[in-house]
Coordinates of C-alpha atoms and ligand atoms in Angstrom, one line a residue:
M1 CA 0.0 0.0 0.0
R2 CA 1.2 3.5 -0.7
Q3 CA 1.0 6.1 2.1
A4 CA -0.7 9.4 2.3
L5 CA -1.5 11.8 5.1
S6 CA -4.8 13.6 5.2
V7 CA -4.8 16.8 7.3
A8 CA -8.0 18.4 8.6
S9 CA -9.7 20.2 11.4
E10 CA -12.7 17.9 11.5
C11 CA -13.4 14.2 11.0
V12 CA -16.5 12.0 11.4
P13 CA -17.2 10.3 13.8
L14 CA -14.9 12.3 16.2
I15 CA -15.7 15.9 15.5
K16 CA -18.0 17.6 13.0
T17 CA -19.5 20.9 12.2
G18 CA -20.2 20.3 8.5
G19 CA -19.7 18.2 5.4
L20 CA -15.9 18.6 5.6
A21 CA -15.9 16.1 8.5
D22 CA -18.0 13.6 6.6
V23 CA -15.6 13.6 3.6
V24 CA -12.4 13.4 5.8
G25 CA -13.9 10.5 7.7
A26 CA -14.9 8.7 4.5
L27 CA -11.7 9.1 2.4
P28 CA -9.6 6.4 4.1
A29 CA -12.0 3.6 3.5
A30 CA -12.8 4.9 0.0
L31 CA -9.1 5.0 -1.0
K32 CA -8.1 1.7 0.4
P33 CA -9.3 -0.4 -2.5
E34 CA -7.3 2.0 -4.8
G35 CA -4.1 1.0 -3.1
W36 CA -3.7 4.0 -0.8
S37 CA -3.4 3.9 3.0
L38 CA -4.5 7.2 4.6
R39 CA -3.5 8.4 8.0
T40 CA -5.5 11.3 9.3
L41 CA -3.9 14.1 11.3
L42 CA -6.4 15.9 13.6
P43 CA -6.2 18.5 16.4
G44 CA -6.6 17.0 19.9
Y45 CA -9.7 18.9 20.9
P46 CA -11.3 17.5 24.1
A47 CA -14.0 15.7 22.0
V48 CA -11.3 14.0 19.9
M49 CA -9.2 13.0 22.9
R50 CA -12.3 11.5 24.6
V51 CA -13.2 9.3 21.6
A52 CA -9.6 8.4 20.7
G53 CA -8.4 7.7 24.2
Q54 CA -4.8 7.4 25.0
G55 CA -2.8 6.4 21.9
K56 CA 0.9 5.7 21.6
K57 CA 3.1 8.7 21.9
V58 CA 5.1 8.9 18.6
W59 CA 6.5 12.4 18.6
S60 CA 6.9 15.4 20.8
T61 CA 8.3 18.9 20.9
V62 CA 8.7 21.5 23.7
D63 CA 7.5 24.4 21.6
L64 CA 4.8 24.1 19.0
F65 CA 3.6 27.7 18.3
G66 CA 3.9 28.6 22.0
G67 CA 3.7 25.4 24.1
P68 CA 4.6 21.8 24.3
A69 CA 2.9 19.2 22.0
Q70 CA 2.9 15.6 21.2
L71 CA 1.4 13.2 18.7
Q72 CA -0.6 10.3 19.7
H73 CA -1.0 7.4 17.2
V74 CA -4.2 5.5 17.6
R75 CA -6.4 3.2 15.5
V76 CA -10.0 3.6 16.3
V77 CA -13.4 3.6 14.6
G78 CA -11.8 2.3 11.4
L79 CA -9.4 5.2 11.2
D80 CA -5.6 5.4 11.5
L81 CA -5.2 8.6 13.4
L82 CA -2.4 10.9 14.4
I83 CA -3.8 13.3 17.1
L84 CA -2.0 16.5 17.8
D85 CA -2.2 16.8 21.6
A86 CA -1.3 20.5 22.2
P87 CA -3.3 21.7 25.2
H88 CA -2.4 25.4 24.7
L89 CA -4.0 25.3 21.2
Y90 CA -6.9 22.8 21.5
D91 CA -7.9 22.1 25.1
R92 CA -10.8 24.5 25.2
D93 CA -14.5 24.1 26.0
G94 CA -17.2 24.8 23.5
S95 CA -17.0 25.1 19.7
I96 CA -13.8 24.1 17.9
Y97 CA -13.5 27.4 16.1
L98 CA -15.5 29.9 18.3
G99 CA -14.9 31.2 21.8
P100 CA -17.7 31.6 24.4
N101 CA -18.5 35.1 22.9
G102 CA -19.4 33.4 19.6
Q103 CA -16.4 35.0 17.9
D104 CA -13.5 33.2 16.2
Y105 CA -10.7 32.4 18.7
Q106 CA -8.1 35.2 18.3
D107 CA -5.3 32.6 17.8
N108 CA -7.1 30.5 15.2
P109 CA -4.4 31.2 12.7
E110 CA -1.7 29.8 15.1
R111 CA -4.0 26.9 16.1
F112 CA -4.2 25.6 12.6
A113 CA -0.9 26.7 11.2
A114 CA 0.5 24.5 13.9
L115 CA -1.5 21.6 12.5
A116 CA -0.1 22.3 9.0
W117 CA 3.4 22.7 10.3
V118 CA 3.3 19.3 12.0
A119 CA 1.9 17.7 8.8
A120 CA 4.9 19.1 6.9
Q121 CA 7.3 17.9 9.5
L122 CA 5.8 14.4 9.3
A123 CA 6.0 14.4 5.5
T124 CA 9.7 15.4 5.8
N125 CA 11.0 13.2 8.5
G126 CA 8.3 10.5 8.7
L127 CA 7.7 8.3 11.8
G128 CA 9.8 5.2 12.0
N129 CA 9.5 3.5 8.6
W130 CA 6.3 5.4 7.7
L131 CA 6.8 8.4 5.3
P132 CA 3.8 9.7 3.3
E133 CA 4.3 10.3 -0.4
V134 CA 1.3 12.7 -0.5
L135 CA -0.1 15.3 1.8
H136 CA -3.9 15.8 1.3
L137 CA -4.7 19.1 2.9
H138 CA -8.3 20.2 3.6
D139 CA -9.4 23.8 3.6
W140 CA -7.6 26.8 5.1
Q141 CA -6.8 25.0 8.3
A142 CA -4.2 22.8 6.5
A143 CA -3.4 25.0 3.6
L144 CA -0.1 26.4 4.7
A145 CA 1.6 23.0 4.8
P146 CA 3.3 23.4 1.3
W147 CA 5.2 26.5 2.6
Y148 CA 6.4 24.6 5.7
L149 CA 7.3 21.6 3.5
K150 CA 9.5 23.8 1.4
E151 CA 11.2 25.3 4.4
L152 CA 11.8 21.9 6.0
G153 CA 13.0 20.3 2.7
G154 CA 10.3 17.6 2.4
A155 CA 9.5 15.9 -0.9
A156 CA 5.9 14.9 -0.6
G157 CA 3.4 15.9 -3.2
T158 CA 0.6 18.2 -2.0
L159 CA -3.1 18.3 -2.8
L160 CA -5.3 21.1 -1.4
T161 CA -9.0 20.3 -1.3
I162 CA -11.3 23.3 -1.0
H163 CA -14.6 22.3 0.7
N164 CA -15.8 25.9 1.1
V165 CA -14.0 28.9 -0.3
A166 CA -15.9 31.2 2.1
F167 CA -13.5 30.5 4.9
H168 CA -10.0 32.0 4.4
G169 CA -8.0 32.0 7.7
I170 CA -6.9 35.6 7.9
A171 CA -4.1 36.9 10.2
P172 CA -2.5 40.3 10.5
A173 CA 0.8 40.7 8.8
A174 CA 2.5 41.2 12.2
R175 CA 1.9 37.5 12.9
L176 CA 4.3 36.3 10.1
N177 CA 7.0 35.2 12.6
A178 CA 4.5 33.7 15.0
L179 CA 3.2 31.7 12.1
R180 CA 6.7 30.6 11.1
L181 CA 6.1 31.9 7.5
P182 CA 8.9 33.2 5.3
P183 CA 8.7 37.0 4.9
D184 CA 9.4 36.6 1.1
G185 CA 6.1 34.8 0.7
F186 CA 4.3 37.9 1.8
T187 CA 3.6 39.1 -1.7
S188 CA 0.6 39.1 -4.1
E189 CA 1.9 35.9 -5.6
G190 CA 2.2 34.4 -2.2
F191 CA -0.1 34.4 0.9
E192 CA -0.5 38.1 1.1
Y193 CA -4.0 39.4 0.6
W194 CA -5.0 43.0 1.0
G195 CA -2.1 43.6 3.5
Q196 CA -2.9 40.5 5.6
I197 CA -2.0 36.9 5.6
N198 CA -4.6 34.7 3.9
M199 CA -4.0 31.0 4.7
L200 CA -6.3 29.6 2.1
K201 CA -4.6 31.7 -0.6
G202 CA -1.3 30.5 0.7
G203 CA -2.4 26.9 -0.1
I204 CA -3.9 27.9 -3.5
V205 CA -0.7 29.4 -4.7
S206 CA 1.6 26.7 -3.4
A207 CA -0.1 23.3 -3.5
D208 CA 0.9 21.0 -6.4
K209 CA -2.7 20.3 -7.2
I210 CA -6.0 21.7 -6.1
S211 CA -9.4 20.1 -6.0
T212 CA -12.8 21.1 -4.9
V213 CA -15.9 19.0 -4.3
S214 CA -17.8 19.2 -7.6
P215 CA -17.0 20.0 -11.2
T216 CA -19.4 22.9 -11.3
Y217 CA -18.0 24.5 -8.1
A218 CA -14.5 24.1 -9.7
R219 CA -15.7 26.3 -12.6
E220 CA -17.6 28.7 -10.3
L221 CA -14.6 29.2 -8.0
T222 CA -12.8 31.0 -10.8
T223 CA -15.6 33.7 -11.2
P224 CA -16.0 36.8 -9.1
E225 CA -19.6 35.8 -8.2
F226 CA -18.4 32.6 -6.3
G227 CA -14.7 33.0 -5.7
M228 CA -15.0 35.1 -2.6
G229 CA -12.1 37.2 -3.6
L230 CA -9.9 34.3 -4.4
D231 CA -11.2 33.8 -8.0
G232 CA -8.1 35.4 -9.5
A233 CA -5.7 33.2 -7.6
L234 CA -7.8 30.2 -8.5
A235 CA -8.1 31.1 -12.1
S236 CA -4.3 31.3 -12.3
R237 CA -4.2 27.7 -11.1
Q238 CA -6.9 26.5 -13.4
A239 CA -4.7 23.9 -15.1
D240 CA -4.2 22.2 -11.7
L241 CA -7.7 22.6 -10.4
T242 CA -10.3 19.8 -10.6
G243 CA -13.7 19.1 -9.2
I244 CA -14.4 15.7 -7.6
L245 CA -17.8 15.0 -6.2
N246 CA -18.2 13.9 -2.6
G247 CA -19.8 10.6 -2.0
I248 CA -21.7 9.4 1.1
D249 CA -21.2 6.4 3.3
I250 CA -23.7 4.0 1.7
E251 CA -23.4 1.6 4.6
T252 CA -24.5 4.1 7.3
W253 CA -27.0 5.7 4.8
N254 CA -28.7 2.5 3.7
P255 CA -32.5 2.5 3.8
T256 CA -32.6 -1.3 4.0
S257 CA -30.4 -1.5 7.2
D258 CA -30.0 2.0 8.7
A259 CA -29.4 1.6 12.4
A260 CA -31.1 4.9 13.1
I261 CA -34.5 4.0 11.6
S262 CA -37.0 1.4 12.8
T263 CA -38.8 0.7 9.5
H264 CA -36.5 -0.3 6.7
F265 CA -37.5 -0.2 3.0
R266 CA -36.2 -1.2 -0.4
T267 CA -38.8 0.6 -2.7
P268 CA -40.6 3.9 -2.6
R269 CA -43.8 2.2 -1.4
G270 CA -42.0 0.9 1.6
K271 CA -41.5 4.5 2.9
A272 CA -45.2 4.9 4.0
K273 CA -44.6 3.8 7.6
A274 CA -41.6 6.0 8.0
K275 CA -43.6 8.9 6.6
A276 CA -46.4 8.5 9.1
K277 CA -43.9 8.3 11.9
L278 CA -42.2 11.5 10.6
E279 CA -45.5 13.3 10.5
A280 CA -46.2 12.3 14.1
E281 CA -42.7 13.2 15.3
F282 CA -43.0 16.7 13.8
D283 CA -46.7 17.0 14.7
L284 CA -47.7 17.6 11.1
P285 CA -51.2 16.6 10.0
A286 CA -51.6 14.2 7.1
A287 CA -52.5 16.0 3.8
D288 CA -52.4 15.5 0.0
G289 CA -49.2 17.4 -0.8
P290 CA -45.6 16.2 -0.4
L291 CA -43.9 16.0 3.0
C292 CA -40.7 18.0 2.5
I293 CA -37.7 18.2 4.8
V294 CA -34.7 20.5 5.3
V295 CA -31.6 19.4 7.3
S296 CA -29.1 22.2 7.3
R297 CA -27.0 24.8 8.9
L298 CA -29.2 28.0 9.1
T299 CA -27.0 30.5 7.3
T300 CA -27.4 32.9 4.4
Q301 CA -25.5 30.3 2.2
K302 CA -28.3 27.8 2.5
G303 CA -31.0 30.1 1.1
L304 CA -33.6 29.2 3.8
D305 CA -34.7 32.8 4.0
L306 CA -35.8 32.3 0.3
L307 CA -37.7 29.2 1.4
L308 CA -39.6 31.1 4.1
N309 CA -40.8 33.6 1.4
A310 CA -41.8 30.7 -0.9
L311 CA -43.7 28.7 1.7
P312 CA -47.2 29.7 0.6
A313 CA -46.6 27.9 -2.8
L314 CA -46.1 24.7 -0.9
V315 CA -48.5 24.8 2.0
D316 CA -51.4 26.1 -0.1
R317 CA -51.2 22.9 -2.1
G318 CA -51.2 20.7 1.0
G319 CA -47.4 20.4 1.1
R320 CA -45.8 20.2 4.5
I321 CA -42.3 21.0 5.7
A322 CA -40.2 19.6 8.6
L323 CA -37.0 21.5 9.2
L324 CA -34.0 20.5 11.4
G325 CA -31.2 23.0 11.7
S326 CA -29.3 25.5 13.7
G327 CA -27.2 28.6 13.1
D328 CA -28.0 32.3 12.7
R329 CA -30.3 33.4 15.5
D330 CA -32.5 35.5 13.1
L331 CA -33.1 32.6 10.9
E332 CA -33.8 30.2 13.8
N333 CA -36.4 32.6 15.1
A334 CA -37.9 33.2 11.7
W335 CA -38.4 29.5 11.2
L336 CA -39.8 29.1 14.8
R337 CA -42.3 31.9 14.0
A338 CA -43.3 30.2 10.7
S339 CA -43.7 27.0 12.6
D340 CA -46.0 28.7 15.1
A341 CA -48.0 30.4 12.4
H342 CA -48.8 27.5 10.1
P343 CA -49.8 23.9 11.0
F344 CA -48.1 22.6 7.9
V345 CA -44.7 24.0 9.0
S346 CA -42.7 22.4 11.8
A347 CA -39.1 23.5 12.8
R348 CA -36.7 21.9 15.2
I349 CA -33.7 24.0 16.2
G350 CA -30.7 21.8 17.0
Y351 CA -28.3 19.2 15.7
D352 CA -29.6 15.6 15.7
E353 CA -28.0 13.0 13.5
G354 CA -30.5 10.2 14.4
L355 CA -33.5 12.5 13.7
S356 CA -31.9 13.5 10.3
H357 CA -31.9 9.8 9.3
R358 CA -35.6 9.4 10.2
M359 CA -36.4 12.5 8.2
F360 CA -34.8 11.2 5.0
A361 CA -36.5 7.9 5.5
G362 CA -40.0 9.5 5.9
A363 CA -39.8 12.4 3.5
D364 CA -41.2 12.7 0.0
A365 CA -38.8 15.4 -0.9
V366 CA -35.7 17.2 0.5
L367 CA -35.3 20.9 -0.2
V368 CA -31.8 22.5 -0.8
P369 CA -32.2 26.1 -2.0
S370 CA -28.5 27.1 -1.4
R371 CA -27.1 30.3 -2.9
F372 CA -23.9 28.4 -3.3
E373 CA -23.1 24.8 -2.5
P374 CA -19.6 23.3 -3.1
C375 CA -21.1 19.8 -3.2
G376 CA -23.9 19.3 -0.7
L377 CA -24.6 16.1 1.0
T378 CA -28.3 16.2 2.0
Q379 CA -29.4 15.9 -1.7
L380 CA -27.3 12.7 -1.8
Y381 CA -29.0 11.3 1.3
G382 CA -32.3 12.3 -0.3
L383 CA -31.5 10.4 -3.5
R384 CA -30.5 7.3 -1.5
Y385 CA -33.7 7.3 0.5
G386 CA -36.2 8.2 -2.3
A387 CA -36.7 11.7 -0.9
V388 CA -36.7 13.5 -4.2
P389 CA -34.3 16.5 -4.1
L390 CA -35.5 19.9 -5.1
V391 CA -32.3 22.0 -5.4
A392 CA -30.8 25.3 -6.6
L393 CA -28.9 25.0 -9.8
T394 CA -25.5 25.7 -8.4
G395 CA -22.3 23.9 -7.4
G396 CA -22.6 20.2 -6.6
L397 CA -26.3 20.4 -6.6
A398 CA -26.2 21.0 -10.4
D399 CA -23.9 18.0 -10.8
T400 CA -25.8 15.4 -8.7
V401 CA -29.5 15.9 -9.6
I402 CA -31.1 15.2 -13.0
A403 CA -33.8 17.7 -13.4
A404 CA -37.3 16.5 -14.1
N405 CA -37.9 18.4 -17.4
A406 CA -40.1 16.9 -20.0
A407 CA -37.3 15.2 -21.9
A408 CA -35.7 13.7 -18.8
I409 CA -39.1 12.4 -17.6
A410 CA -39.8 10.9 -21.1
E411 CA -36.4 9.3 -21.1
G412 CA -37.0 8.0 -17.5
V413 CA -33.8 9.4 -16.1
A414 CA -35.0 12.3 -13.9
T415 CA -34.1 12.2 -10.2
G416 CA -35.3 15.6 -8.8
L417 CA -36.0 19.2 -9.5
Q418 CA -33.7 22.2 -10.0
F419 CA -34.5 25.9 -10.0
H420 CA -32.6 29.0 -11.3
P421 CA -32.1 31.8 -10.6
V422 CA -31.7 31.3 -6.9
T423 CA -34.6 33.6 -5.9
S424 CA -37.8 33.2 -3.9
D425 CA -39.9 33.4 -7.1
A426 CA -38.1 30.7 -8.9
L427 CA -38.1 28.5 -5.8
A428 CA -41.9 29.1 -5.5
H429 CA -42.4 28.0 -9.1
S430 CA -40.3 24.9 -8.5
L431 CA -42.3 24.0 -5.4
L432 CA -45.5 24.3 -7.4
R433 CA -44.0 21.9 -10.0
L434 CA -43.0 19.6 -7.2
C435 CA -46.7 19.5 -6.1
D436 CA -47.8 18.8 -9.7
L437 CA -45.3 16.0 -10.1
F438 CA -46.3 14.6 -6.7
A439 CA -49.9 14.5 -7.7
D440 CA -49.1 12.2 -10.6
K441 CA -48.3 9.0 -8.7
D442 CA -46.7 7.1 -11.7
V443 CA -44.3 9.9 -12.5
W444 CA -43.5 10.5 -8.8
T445 CA -42.8 6.8 -8.1
R446 CA -40.5 6.8 -11.2
L447 CA -38.6 9.8 -9.9
Q448 CA -38.2 8.1 -6.6
R449 CA -37.0 4.9 -8.1
N450 CA -34.5 6.7 -10.3
A451 CA -33.3 8.6 -7.3
M452 CA -32.8 5.5 -5.3
K453 CA -30.8 3.9 -8.1
H454 CA -28.5 6.9 -8.6
P455 CA -24.9 6.1 -7.5
V456 CA -24.0 8.2 -4.5
G457 CA -21.1 6.2 -3.0
W458 CA -17.4 6.9 -3.3
D459 CA -16.3 4.5 -6.1
T460 CA -15.9 7.0 -8.9
S461 CA -14.5 9.8 -6.8
A462 CA -12.1 7.6 -4.9
R463 CA -10.6 6.6 -8.3
A464 CA -10.3 10.3 -9.2
Y465 CA -8.5 11.1 -6.0
A466 CA -6.2 8.1 -6.4
R467 CA -5.3 9.3 -9.9
I468 CA -4.2 12.7 -8.5
Y469 CA -2.3 11.0 -5.7
E470 CA -0.5 8.8 -8.2
G471 CA 0.5 11.9 -10.2
L472 CA 1.9 13.5 -7.0
G473 CA 3.5 10.5 -5.4
T474 CA 7.3 10.6 -4.9
S475 CA 7.7 7.1 -6.4
S476 CA 5.7 8.1 -9.6
Ligands
LIG1 P1 -22.2 22.1 4.9 O1 -20.9 21.4 5.1 O2 -22.1 23.4 4.2 O3 -22.9 22.4 6.3 P2 -23.2 19.7 3.6 O4 -24.5 19.4 2.9 O5 -22.0 19.5 2.7 O6 -23.3 21.2 4.1 O7 -23.0 18.9 4.9 C1 -23.9 19.1 6.0 C2 -23.8 17.8 6.9 O8 -24.3 18.1 8.2 C3 -24.8 16.8 6.3 O9 -24.2 15.5 6.7 C4 -26.1 17.1 7.1 O10 -26.9 16.0 7.2 C5 -25.5 17.5 8.4 N1 -26.4 18.4 9.2 C6 -26.5 19.7 9.0 N2 -27.3 20.3 9.9 C7 -27.7 19.2 10.7 C8 -28.6 19.1 11.8 N3 -29.2 20.2 12.4 N4 -28.8 17.9 12.4 C9 -28.2 16.8 11.9 N5 -27.4 16.9 10.8 C10 -27.1 18.0 10.2

């Protein structure tokens, strides 16, 4: 087996705030059949230390960005983990990125630059007879590793995967030394960005290859509309930039055996019991229209303010909606108010993995009206569970759903609905169309069947990653 090191700030099932964690947790198993053995380097937050327990100490230092640190090697929950135990950086209560005041920790740049530095150190000196050929870096938290690798003289190839370009990792220029960055990299061709240090940009300009999580998002990233200020840097790396779709864990997300649901099913008809349970769980009355769900962070990105405006189109036709999410206070409150105001709307504020499984099992449709969406996972769960996805035509949502236009229906290939532009009006039209399609039971069942057959696992994408690794590997 060839060796690679995956470096990230989150990993399922140890610590998760978003889809990044799902992907990082899934990659090792996905790449194994391709001949690559992946170790995963993670920060030792309390939640990670609790699950991983005490591993074998394999490395230590007296000063890692301001305090002592050691690496614990542990194999647990099917993962081969290196955990960076650095209490001065990671031993904090609460969120992994935010302090008790809800603001980013002031030293987030140091906290994650340290992670990237240790990754580069490992790829240079190895551990015993283990030396990774490839460093797979995820998002800004790992993005500076190629700079450290160059300083340390390591030979590993580097792949930076961008899961969400909205998060940059910004530090004042005065922190150059503290971040162990070379002053000559502080230029517009380097990690400098409007007079500050931009860690994601640092990775974009220096990694050997760059990927993001869907082909459409890879194109979008090079445009001002979606590039979040890094479109120029990304456009200049276009030849090295690819889009590889995320997959989902089709064992955990399997409607015939899902441990989190009590009524399993193989066909759309088999969903009836789960649907009745879901109506009861969300206190929604039975009605003629589709039972729709949303499982999401509640942020502007996800377009759930647009959905609030478009709700009449759905509920006036007997459609119902069950929402599970948390995030921006204003949006949480707006959904709770909608929930109070209409018997066909029911919102739960919180994060609940088990409930999310029951929702996909019972739903007729899942709604994903994102303004931008690098890949998106909930439309993939929807496909797998016959909850027809209605999605915005953007990013990975554009790449994973075959829209039910007349031709696709006639060909028998449609799996969901797409709307564009991403506005309340276009969404409302799409919801009306959803209700029309739902009313035609033959067409609807066909949509569900196609959805459930659509491949959503990792096979194709794992091969694509392995091809990139092979191009980067030191023994290539
Ligand atoms: P993002 O990473 O932008 O949040 P994704 O769709 O890529 O969006 O991934 C979100 C992941 O988090 C999915 O696995 C989704 O099911 C899960 N998720 C989001 N909100 C909740 C919630 N409130 N309860 C349970 N799972 C959630």
